[in-house]
C-alpha positions as protocol buffer text, in pm:
chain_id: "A"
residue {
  index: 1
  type: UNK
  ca { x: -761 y: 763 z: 990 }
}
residue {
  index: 2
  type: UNK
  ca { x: -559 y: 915 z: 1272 }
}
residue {
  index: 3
  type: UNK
  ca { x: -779 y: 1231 z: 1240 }
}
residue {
  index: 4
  type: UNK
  ca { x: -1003 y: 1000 z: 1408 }
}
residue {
  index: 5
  type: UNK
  ca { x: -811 y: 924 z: 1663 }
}
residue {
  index: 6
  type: UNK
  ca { x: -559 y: 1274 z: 1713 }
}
residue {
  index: 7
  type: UNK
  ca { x: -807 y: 1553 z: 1586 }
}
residue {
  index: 8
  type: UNK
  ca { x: -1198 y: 1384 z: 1648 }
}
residue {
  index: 9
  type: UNK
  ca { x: -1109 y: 1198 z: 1946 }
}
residue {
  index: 10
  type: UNK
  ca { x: -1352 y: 942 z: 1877 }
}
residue {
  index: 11
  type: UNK
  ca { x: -1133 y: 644 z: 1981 }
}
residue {
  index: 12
  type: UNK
  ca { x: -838 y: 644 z: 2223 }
}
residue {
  index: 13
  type: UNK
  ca { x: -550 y: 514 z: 2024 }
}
residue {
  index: 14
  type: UNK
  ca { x: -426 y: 473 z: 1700 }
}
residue {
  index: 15
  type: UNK
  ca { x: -475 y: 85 z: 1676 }
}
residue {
  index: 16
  type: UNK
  ca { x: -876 y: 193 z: 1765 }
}
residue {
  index: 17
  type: UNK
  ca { x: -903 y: 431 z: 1507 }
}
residue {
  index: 18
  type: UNK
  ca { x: -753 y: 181 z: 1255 }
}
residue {
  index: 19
  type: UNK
  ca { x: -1001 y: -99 z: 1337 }
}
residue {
  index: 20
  type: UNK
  ca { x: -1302 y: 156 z: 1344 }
}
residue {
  index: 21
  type: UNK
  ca { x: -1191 y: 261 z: 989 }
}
residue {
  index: 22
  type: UNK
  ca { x: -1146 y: -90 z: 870 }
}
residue {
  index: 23
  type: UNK
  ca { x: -1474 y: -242 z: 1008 }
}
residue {
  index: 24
  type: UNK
  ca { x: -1679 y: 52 z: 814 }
}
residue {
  index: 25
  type: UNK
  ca { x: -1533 y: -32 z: 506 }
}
residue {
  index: 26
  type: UNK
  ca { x: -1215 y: 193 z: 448 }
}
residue {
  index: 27
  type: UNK
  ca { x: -951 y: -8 z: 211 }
}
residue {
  index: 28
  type: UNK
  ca { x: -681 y: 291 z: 214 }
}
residue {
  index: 29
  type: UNK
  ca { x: -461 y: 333 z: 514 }
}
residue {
  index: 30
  type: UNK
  ca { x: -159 y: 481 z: 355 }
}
residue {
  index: 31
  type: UNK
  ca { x: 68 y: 275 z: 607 }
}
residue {
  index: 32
  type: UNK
  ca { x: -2 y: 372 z: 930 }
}
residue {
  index: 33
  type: UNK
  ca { x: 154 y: 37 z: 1116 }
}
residue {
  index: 34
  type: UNK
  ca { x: -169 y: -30 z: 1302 }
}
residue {
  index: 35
  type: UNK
  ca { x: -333 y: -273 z: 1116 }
}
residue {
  index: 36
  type: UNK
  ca { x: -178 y: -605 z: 1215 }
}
residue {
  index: 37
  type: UNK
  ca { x: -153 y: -465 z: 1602 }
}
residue {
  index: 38
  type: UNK
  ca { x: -562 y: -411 z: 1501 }
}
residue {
  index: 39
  type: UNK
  ca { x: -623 y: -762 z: 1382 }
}
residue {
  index: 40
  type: UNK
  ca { x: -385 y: -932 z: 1683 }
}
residue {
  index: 41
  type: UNK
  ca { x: -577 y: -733 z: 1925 }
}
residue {
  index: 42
  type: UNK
  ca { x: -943 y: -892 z: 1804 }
}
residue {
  index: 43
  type: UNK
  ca { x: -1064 y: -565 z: 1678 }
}
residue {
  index: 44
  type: UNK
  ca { x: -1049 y: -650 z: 1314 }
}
residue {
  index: 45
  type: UNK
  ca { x: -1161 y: -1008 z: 1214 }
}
residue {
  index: 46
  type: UNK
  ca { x: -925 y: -1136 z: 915 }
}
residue {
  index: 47
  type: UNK
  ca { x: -1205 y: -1167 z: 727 }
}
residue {
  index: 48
  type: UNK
  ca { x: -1215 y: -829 z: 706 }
}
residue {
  index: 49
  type: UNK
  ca { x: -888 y: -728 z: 624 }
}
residue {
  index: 50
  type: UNK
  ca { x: -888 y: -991 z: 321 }
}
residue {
  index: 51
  type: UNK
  ca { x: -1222 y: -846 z: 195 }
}
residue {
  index: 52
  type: UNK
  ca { x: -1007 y: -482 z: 238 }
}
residue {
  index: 53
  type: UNK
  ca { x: -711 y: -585 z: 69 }
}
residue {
  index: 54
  type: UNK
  ca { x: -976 y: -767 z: -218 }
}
residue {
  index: 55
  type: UNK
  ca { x: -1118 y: -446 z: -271 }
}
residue {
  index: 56
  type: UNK
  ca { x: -769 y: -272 z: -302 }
}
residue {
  index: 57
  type: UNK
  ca { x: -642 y: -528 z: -543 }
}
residue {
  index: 58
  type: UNK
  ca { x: -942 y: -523 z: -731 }
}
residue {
  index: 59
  type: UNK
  ca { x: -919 y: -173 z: -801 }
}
residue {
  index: 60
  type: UNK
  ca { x: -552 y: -173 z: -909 }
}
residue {
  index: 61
  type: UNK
  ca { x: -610 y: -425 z: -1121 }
}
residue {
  index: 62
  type: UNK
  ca { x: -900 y: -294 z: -1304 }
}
residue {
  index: 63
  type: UNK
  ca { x: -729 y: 78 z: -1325 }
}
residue {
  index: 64
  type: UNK
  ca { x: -356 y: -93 z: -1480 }
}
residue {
  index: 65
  type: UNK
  ca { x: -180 y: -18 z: -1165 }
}
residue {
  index: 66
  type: UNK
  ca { x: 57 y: -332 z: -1229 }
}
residue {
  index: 67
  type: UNK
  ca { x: 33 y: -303 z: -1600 }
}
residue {
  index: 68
  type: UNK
  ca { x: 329 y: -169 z: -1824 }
}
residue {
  index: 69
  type: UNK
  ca { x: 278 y: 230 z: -1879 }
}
residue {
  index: 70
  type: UNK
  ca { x: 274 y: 105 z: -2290 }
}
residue {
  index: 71
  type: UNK
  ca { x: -32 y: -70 z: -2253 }
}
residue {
  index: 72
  type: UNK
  ca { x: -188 y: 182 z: -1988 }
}
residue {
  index: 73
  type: UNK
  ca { x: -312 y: 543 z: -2089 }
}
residue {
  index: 74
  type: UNK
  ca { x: -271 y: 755 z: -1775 }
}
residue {
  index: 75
  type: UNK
  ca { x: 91 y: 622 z: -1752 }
}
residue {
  index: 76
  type: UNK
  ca { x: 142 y: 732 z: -2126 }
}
residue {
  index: 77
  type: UNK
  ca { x: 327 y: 1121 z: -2003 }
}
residue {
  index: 78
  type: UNK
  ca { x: 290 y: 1216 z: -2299 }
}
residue {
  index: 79
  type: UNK
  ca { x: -41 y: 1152 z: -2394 }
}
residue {
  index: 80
  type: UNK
  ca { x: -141 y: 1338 z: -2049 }
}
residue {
  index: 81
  type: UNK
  ca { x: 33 y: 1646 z: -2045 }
}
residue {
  index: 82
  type: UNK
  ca { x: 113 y: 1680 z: -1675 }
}
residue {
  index: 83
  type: UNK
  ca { x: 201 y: 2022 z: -1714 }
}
residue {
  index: 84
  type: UNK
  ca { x: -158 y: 2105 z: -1735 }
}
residue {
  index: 85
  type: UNK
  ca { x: -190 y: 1954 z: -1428 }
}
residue {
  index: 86
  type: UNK
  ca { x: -337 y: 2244 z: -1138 }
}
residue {
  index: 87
  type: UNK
  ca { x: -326 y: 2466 z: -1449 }
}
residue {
  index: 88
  type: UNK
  ca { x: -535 y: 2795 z: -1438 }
}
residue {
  index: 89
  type: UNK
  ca { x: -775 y: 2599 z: -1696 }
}
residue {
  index: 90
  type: UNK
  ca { x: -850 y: 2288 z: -1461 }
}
residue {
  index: 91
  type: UNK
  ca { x: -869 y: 2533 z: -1160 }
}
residue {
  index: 92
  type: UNK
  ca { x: -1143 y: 2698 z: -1368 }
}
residue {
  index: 93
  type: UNK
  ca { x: -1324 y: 2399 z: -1454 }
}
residue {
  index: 94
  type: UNK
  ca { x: -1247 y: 2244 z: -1093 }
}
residue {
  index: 95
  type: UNK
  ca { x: -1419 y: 2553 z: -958 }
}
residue {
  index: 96
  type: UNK
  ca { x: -1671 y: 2518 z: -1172 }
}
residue {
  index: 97
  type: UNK
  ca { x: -1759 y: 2196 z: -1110 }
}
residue {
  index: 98
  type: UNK
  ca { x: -1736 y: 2266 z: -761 }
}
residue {
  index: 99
  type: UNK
  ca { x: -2003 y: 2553 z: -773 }
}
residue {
  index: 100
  type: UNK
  ca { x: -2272 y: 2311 z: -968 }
}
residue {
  index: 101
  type: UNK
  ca { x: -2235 y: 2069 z: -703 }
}
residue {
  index: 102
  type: UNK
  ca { x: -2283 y: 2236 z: -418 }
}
residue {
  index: 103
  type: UNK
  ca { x: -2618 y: 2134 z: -263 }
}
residue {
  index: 104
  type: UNK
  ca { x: -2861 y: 2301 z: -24 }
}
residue {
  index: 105
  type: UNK
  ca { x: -3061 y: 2085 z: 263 }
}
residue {
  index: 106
  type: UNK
  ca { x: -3390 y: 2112 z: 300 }
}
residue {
  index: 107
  type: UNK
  ca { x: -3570 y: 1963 z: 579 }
}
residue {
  index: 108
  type: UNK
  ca { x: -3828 y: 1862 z: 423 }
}
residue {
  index: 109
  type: UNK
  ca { x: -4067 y: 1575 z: 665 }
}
residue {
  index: 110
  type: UNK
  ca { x: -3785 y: 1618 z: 925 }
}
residue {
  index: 111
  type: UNK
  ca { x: -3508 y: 1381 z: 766 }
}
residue {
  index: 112
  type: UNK
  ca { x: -3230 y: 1559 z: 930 }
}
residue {
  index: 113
  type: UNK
  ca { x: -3131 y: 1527 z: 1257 }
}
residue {
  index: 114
  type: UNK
  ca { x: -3245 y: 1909 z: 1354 }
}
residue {
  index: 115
  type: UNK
  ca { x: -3608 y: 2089 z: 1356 }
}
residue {
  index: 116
  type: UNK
  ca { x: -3693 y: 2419 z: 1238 }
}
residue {
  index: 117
  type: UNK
  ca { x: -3689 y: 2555 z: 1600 }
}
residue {
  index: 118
  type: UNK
  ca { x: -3319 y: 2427 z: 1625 }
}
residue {
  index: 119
  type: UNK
  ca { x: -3254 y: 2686 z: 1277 }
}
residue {
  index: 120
  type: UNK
  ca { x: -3521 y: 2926 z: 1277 }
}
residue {
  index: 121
  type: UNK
  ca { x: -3491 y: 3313 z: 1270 }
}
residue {
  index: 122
  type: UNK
  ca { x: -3303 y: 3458 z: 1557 }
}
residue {
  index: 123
  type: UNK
  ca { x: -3099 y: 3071 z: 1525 }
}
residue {
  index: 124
  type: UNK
  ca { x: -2775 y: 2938 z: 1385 }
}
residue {
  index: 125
  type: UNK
  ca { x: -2605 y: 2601 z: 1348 }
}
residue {
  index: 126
  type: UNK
  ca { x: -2277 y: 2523 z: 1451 }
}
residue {
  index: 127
  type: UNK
  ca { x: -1975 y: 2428 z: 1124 }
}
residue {
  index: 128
  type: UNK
  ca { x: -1717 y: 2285 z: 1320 }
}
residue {
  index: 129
  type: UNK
  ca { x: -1344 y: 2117 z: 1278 }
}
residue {
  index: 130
  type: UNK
  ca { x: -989 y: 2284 z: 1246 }
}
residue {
  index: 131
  type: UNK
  ca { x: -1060 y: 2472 z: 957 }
}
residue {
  index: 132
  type: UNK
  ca { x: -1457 y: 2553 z: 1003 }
}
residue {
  index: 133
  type: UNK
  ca { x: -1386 y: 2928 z: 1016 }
}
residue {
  index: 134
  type: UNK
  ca { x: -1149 y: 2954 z: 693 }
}
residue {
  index: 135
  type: UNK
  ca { x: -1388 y: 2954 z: 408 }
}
residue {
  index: 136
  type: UNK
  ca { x: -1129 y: 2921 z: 133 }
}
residue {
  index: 137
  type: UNK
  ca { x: -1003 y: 2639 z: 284 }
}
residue {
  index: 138
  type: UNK
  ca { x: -1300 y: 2465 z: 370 }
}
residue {
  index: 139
  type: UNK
  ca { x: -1474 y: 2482 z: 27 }
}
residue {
  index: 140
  type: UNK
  ca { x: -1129 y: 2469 z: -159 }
}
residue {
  index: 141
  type: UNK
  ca { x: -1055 y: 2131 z: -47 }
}
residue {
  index: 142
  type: UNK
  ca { x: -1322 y: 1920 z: 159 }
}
residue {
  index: 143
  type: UNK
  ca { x: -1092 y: 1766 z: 357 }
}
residue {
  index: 144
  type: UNK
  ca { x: -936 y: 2045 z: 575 }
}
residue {
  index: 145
  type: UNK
  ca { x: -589 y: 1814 z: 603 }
}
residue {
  index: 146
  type: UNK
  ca { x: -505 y: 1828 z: 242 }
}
residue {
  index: 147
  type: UNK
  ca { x: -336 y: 2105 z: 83 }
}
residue {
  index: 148
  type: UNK
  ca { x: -333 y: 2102 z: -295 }
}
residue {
  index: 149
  type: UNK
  ca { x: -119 y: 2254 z: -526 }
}
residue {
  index: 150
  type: UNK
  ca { x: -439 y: 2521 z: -567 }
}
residue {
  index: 151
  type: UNK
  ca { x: -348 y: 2684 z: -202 }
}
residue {
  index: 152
  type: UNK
  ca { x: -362 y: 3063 z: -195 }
}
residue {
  index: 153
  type: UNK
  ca { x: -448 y: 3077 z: -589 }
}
residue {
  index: 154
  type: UNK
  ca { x: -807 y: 3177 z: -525 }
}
């Protein structure tokens, strides 16, 4: 959310970027001491943030969050072998995974925002963001503002 505000400059505070995050139907904030200034202000209806917090709930609840580890697989350690975790293996099949994803546009009837005299021969289209010229990091991660333990492994 504060790339939003900090990086995208879409809003003008932090409190704005909060609410705009809220109101299109984000439930995961990660604390960043805005939303009750949000609410207070008007720019989140209460509604809202109950329907948010729902949503949150619901998913713990349904994933075990609040459940003892005994009766809860992932929190079983050693059923899941976190050492495997980021191991070559999963890097393989992450990358992998990644590569049978990846999709290419086509235009077809003009359903994207561009026409073929915006791309055409002699043309290019802009990548932006922070990290639009640093391939391995763009593809590696999708969001350019995480860095996972896979960093510099290739």
């Amino acid at each position: 959310v504060e790339n939003i505000w900090a990086h995208h400059k879409t809003v003008g505070s932090l409190m704005e970027a909060t609410a705009l995050a809220l109101n299109a139907g984000v439930n995961t904030l990660c604390g960043n001491g805005q939303v009750a200034d949000a609410v207070q202000a008007g720019l989140v209806e209460e509604g809202t943030l109950t329907a948010r917090v729902e949503q949150t709930l619901f998913s713990h609840f349904q994933l075990g969050v609040y459940d003892s580890p005994a009766e809860v697989d992932w929190k079983n350690t050693e059923a899941y072998n976190l050492t495997q975790v980021a191991s070559a293996s999963h890097k393989a099949l992450a990358r992998e995974a990644a590569a049978k994803a990846v999709v290419v546009l086509e235009n077809r009837e003009g359903a994207l925002p561009i026409q073929p005299a915006d791309y055409g021969a002699g043309k290019t289209i802009l990548v932006t963001g922070p990290n639009s010229g640093n391939e391995s990091r763009s593809f590696c991660y999708g969001d350019s503002t995480v860095a996972p333990s896979c960093h510099g492994s290739g």
